[in-house]
Short mmCIF file of N, CA, C and O in Angstrom, two decimals:
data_model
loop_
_atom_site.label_atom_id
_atom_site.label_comp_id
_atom_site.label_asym_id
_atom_site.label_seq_id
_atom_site.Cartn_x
_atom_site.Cartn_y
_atom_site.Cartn_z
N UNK A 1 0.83 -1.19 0.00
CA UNK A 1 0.00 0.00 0.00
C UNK A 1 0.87 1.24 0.00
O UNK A 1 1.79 1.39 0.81
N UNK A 2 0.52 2.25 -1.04
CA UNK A 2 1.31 3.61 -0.92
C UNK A 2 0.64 4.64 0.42
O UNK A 2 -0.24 4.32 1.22
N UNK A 3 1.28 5.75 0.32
CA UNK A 3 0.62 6.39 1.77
C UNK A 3 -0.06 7.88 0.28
O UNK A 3 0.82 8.29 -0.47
N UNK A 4 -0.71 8.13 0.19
CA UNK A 4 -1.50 9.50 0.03
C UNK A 4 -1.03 10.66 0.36
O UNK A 4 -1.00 11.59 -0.45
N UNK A 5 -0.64 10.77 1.47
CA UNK A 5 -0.73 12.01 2.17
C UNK A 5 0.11 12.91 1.77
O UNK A 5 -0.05 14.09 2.08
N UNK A 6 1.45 12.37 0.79
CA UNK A 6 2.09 13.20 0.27
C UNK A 6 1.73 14.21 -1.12
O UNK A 6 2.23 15.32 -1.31
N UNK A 7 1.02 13.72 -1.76
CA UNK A 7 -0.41 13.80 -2.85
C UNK A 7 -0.74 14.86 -2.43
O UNK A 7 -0.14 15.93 -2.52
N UNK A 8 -1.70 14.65 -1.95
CA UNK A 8 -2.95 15.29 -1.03
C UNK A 8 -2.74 16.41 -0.76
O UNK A 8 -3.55 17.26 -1.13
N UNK A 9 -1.47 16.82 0.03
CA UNK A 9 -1.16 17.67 0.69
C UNK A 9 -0.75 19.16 -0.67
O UNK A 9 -1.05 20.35 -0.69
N UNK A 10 0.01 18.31 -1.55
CA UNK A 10 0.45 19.01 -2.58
C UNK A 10 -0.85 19.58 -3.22
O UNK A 10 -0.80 20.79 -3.44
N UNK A 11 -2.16 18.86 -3.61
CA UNK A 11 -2.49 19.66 -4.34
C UNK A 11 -3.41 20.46 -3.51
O UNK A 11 -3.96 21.44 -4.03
N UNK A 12 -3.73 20.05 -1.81
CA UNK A 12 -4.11 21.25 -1.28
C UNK A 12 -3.47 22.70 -1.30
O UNK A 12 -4.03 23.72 -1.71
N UNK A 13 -2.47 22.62 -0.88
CA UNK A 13 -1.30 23.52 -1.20
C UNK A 13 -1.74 24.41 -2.34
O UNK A 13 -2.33 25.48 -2.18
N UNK A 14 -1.36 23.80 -3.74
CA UNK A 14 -1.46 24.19 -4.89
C UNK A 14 -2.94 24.76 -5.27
O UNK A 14 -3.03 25.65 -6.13
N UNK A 15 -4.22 24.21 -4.58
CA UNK A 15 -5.47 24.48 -4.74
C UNK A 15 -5.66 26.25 -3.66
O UNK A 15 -6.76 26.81 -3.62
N UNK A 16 -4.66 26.73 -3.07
CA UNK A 16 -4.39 27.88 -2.08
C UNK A 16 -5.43 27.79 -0.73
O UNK A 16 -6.11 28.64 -0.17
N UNK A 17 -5.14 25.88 -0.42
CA UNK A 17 -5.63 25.73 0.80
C UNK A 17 -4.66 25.70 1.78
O UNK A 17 -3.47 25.47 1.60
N UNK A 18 -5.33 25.97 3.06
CA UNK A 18 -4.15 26.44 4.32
C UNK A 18 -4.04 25.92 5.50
O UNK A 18 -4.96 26.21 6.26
N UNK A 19 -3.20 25.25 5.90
CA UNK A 19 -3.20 24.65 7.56
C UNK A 19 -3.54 25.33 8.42
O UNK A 19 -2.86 26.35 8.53
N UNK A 20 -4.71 25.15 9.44
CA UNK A 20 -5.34 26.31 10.12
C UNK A 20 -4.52 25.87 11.18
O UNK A 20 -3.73 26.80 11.37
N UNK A 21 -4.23 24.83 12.09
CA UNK A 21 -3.99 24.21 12.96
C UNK A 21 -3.83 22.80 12.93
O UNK A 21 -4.28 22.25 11.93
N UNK A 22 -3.20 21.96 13.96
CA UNK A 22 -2.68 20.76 14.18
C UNK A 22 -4.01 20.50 15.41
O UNK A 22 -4.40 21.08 16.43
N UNK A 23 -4.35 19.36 14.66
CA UNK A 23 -5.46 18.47 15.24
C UNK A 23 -5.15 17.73 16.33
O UNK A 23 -4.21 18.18 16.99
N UNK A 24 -5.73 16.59 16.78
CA UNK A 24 -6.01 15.98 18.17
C UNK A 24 -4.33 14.54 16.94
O UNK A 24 -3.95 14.37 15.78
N UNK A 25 -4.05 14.03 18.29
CA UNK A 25 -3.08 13.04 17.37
C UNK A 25 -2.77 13.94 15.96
O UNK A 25 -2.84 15.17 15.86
N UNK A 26 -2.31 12.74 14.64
CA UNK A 26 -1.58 13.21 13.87
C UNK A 26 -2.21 13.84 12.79
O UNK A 26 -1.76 14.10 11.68
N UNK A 27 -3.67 14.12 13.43
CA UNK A 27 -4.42 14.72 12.25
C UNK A 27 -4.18 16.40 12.15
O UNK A 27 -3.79 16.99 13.16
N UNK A 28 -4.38 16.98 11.14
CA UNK A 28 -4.45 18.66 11.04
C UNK A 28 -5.38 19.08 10.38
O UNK A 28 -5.85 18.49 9.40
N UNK A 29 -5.75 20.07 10.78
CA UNK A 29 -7.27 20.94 10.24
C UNK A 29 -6.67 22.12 8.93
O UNK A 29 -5.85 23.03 9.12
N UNK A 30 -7.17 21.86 7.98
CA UNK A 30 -7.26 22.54 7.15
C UNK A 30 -8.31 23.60 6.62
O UNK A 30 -9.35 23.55 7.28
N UNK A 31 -8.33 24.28 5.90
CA UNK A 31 -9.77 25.20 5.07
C UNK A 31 -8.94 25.81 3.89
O UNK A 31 -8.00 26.58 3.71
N UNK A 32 -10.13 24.76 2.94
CA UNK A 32 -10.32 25.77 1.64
C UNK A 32 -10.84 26.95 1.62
O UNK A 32 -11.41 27.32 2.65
N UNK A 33 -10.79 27.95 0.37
CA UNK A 33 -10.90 28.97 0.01
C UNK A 33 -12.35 28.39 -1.09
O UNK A 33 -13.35 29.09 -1.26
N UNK A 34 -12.24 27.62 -1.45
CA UNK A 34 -13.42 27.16 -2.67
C UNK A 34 -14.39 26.88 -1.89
O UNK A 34 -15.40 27.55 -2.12
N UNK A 35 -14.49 25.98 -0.85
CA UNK A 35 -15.45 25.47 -0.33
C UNK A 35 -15.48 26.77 1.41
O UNK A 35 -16.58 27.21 1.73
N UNK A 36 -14.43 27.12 2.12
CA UNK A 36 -14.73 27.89 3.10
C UNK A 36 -15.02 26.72 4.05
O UNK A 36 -15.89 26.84 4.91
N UNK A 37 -14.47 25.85 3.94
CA UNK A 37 -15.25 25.11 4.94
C UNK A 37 -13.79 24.31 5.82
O UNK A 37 -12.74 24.31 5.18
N UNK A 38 -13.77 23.75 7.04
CA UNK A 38 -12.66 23.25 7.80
C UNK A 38 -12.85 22.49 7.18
O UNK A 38 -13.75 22.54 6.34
N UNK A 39 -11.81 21.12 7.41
CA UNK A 39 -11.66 19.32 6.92
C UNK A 39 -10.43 18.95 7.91
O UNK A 39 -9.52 19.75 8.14
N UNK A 40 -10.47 17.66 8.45
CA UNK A 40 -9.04 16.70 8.55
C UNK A 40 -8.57 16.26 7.29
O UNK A 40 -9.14 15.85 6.28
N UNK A 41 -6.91 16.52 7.74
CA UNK A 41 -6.01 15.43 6.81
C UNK A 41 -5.61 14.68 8.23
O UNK A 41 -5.77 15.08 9.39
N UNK A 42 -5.04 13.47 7.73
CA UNK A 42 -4.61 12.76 8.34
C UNK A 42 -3.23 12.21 7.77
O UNK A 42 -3.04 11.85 6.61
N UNK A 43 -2.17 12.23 8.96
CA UNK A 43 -0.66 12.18 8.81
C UNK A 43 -0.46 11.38 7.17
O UNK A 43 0.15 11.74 6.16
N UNK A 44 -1.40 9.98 7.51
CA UNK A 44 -1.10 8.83 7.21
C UNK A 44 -2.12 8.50 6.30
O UNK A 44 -3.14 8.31 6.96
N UNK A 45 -2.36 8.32 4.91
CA UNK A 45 -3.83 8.39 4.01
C UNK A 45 -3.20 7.03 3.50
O UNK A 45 -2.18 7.15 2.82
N UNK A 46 -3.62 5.89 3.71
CA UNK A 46 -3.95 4.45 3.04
C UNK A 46 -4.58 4.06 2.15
O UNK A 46 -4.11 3.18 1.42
N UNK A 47 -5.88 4.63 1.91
CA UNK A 47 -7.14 4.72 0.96
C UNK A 47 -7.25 5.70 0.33
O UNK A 47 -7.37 6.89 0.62
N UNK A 48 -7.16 4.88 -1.00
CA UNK A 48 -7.30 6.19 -2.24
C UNK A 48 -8.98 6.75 -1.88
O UNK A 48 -9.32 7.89 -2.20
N UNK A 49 -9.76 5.98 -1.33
CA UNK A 49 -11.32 6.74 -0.78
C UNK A 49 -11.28 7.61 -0.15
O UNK A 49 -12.00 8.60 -0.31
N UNK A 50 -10.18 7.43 1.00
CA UNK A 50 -10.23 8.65 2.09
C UNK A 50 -9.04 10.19 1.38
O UNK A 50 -8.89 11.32 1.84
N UNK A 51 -8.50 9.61 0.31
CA UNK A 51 -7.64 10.63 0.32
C UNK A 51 -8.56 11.65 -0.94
O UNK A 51 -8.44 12.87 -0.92
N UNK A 52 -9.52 10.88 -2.07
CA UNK A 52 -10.34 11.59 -2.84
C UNK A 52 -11.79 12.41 -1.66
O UNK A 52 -12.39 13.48 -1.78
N UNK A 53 -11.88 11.27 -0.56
CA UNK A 53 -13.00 12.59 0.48
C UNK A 53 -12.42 13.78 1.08
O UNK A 53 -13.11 14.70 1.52
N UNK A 54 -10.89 13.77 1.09
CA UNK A 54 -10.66 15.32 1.01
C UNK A 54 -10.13 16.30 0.39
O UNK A 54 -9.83 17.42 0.79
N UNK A 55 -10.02 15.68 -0.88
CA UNK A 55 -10.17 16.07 -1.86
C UNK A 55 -11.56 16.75 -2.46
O UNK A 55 -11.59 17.77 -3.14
N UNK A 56 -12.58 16.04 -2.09
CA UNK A 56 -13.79 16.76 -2.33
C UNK A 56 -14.25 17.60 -1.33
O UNK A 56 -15.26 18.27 -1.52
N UNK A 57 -13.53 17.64 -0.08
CA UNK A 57 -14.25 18.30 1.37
C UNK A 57 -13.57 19.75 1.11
O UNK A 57 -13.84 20.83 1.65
N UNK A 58 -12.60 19.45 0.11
CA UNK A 58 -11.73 21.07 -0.35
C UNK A 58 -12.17 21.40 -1.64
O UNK A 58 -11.54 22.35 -2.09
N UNK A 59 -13.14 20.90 -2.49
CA UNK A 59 -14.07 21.06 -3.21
C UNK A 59 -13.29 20.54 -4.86
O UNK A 59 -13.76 20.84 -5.95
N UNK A 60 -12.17 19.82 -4.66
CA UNK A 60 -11.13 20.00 -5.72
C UNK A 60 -12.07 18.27 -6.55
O UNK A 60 -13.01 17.65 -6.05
N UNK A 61 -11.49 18.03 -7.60
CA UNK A 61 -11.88 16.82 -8.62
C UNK A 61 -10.99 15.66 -7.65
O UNK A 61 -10.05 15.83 -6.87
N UNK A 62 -11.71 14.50 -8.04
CA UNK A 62 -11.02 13.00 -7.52
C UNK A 62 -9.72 13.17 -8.73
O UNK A 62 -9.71 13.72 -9.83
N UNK A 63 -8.49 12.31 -7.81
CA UNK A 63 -7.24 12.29 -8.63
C UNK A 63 -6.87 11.12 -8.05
O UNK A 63 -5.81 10.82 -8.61
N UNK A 64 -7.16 10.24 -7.20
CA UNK A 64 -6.94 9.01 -7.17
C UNK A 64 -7.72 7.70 -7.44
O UNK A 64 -7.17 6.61 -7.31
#
């Protein structure tokens, strides 16, 4: 299994989403600008499912 989170992170980044804060354990809170809305990432993304739900929770297209 690959890990996601390195993905993920990039095209939040690139989408001009922003780390609001560091979450409970290894999760961190993010917010888009498209959607305005908070989301978790999580350190560690296993599932291409969980890494396209925040992908959509930042309002961006599935890429995995």
């Amino acid at each position: 299994m690959s890990d996601f989170a390195p993905a993920v992170r990039r095209a939040l980044v690139y989408a001009n989403c922003r780390k609001v804060r560091q979450g409970k354990g290894d999760h961190e809170i993010w917010r888009s600008p498209i959607t305005n809305v908070n989301f978790t990432v999580d350190s560690k993304i296993k599932s291409r499912h969980t890494a396209n739900g925040i992908l959509k929770a930042a309002g961006l297209p599935k890429r995995f």
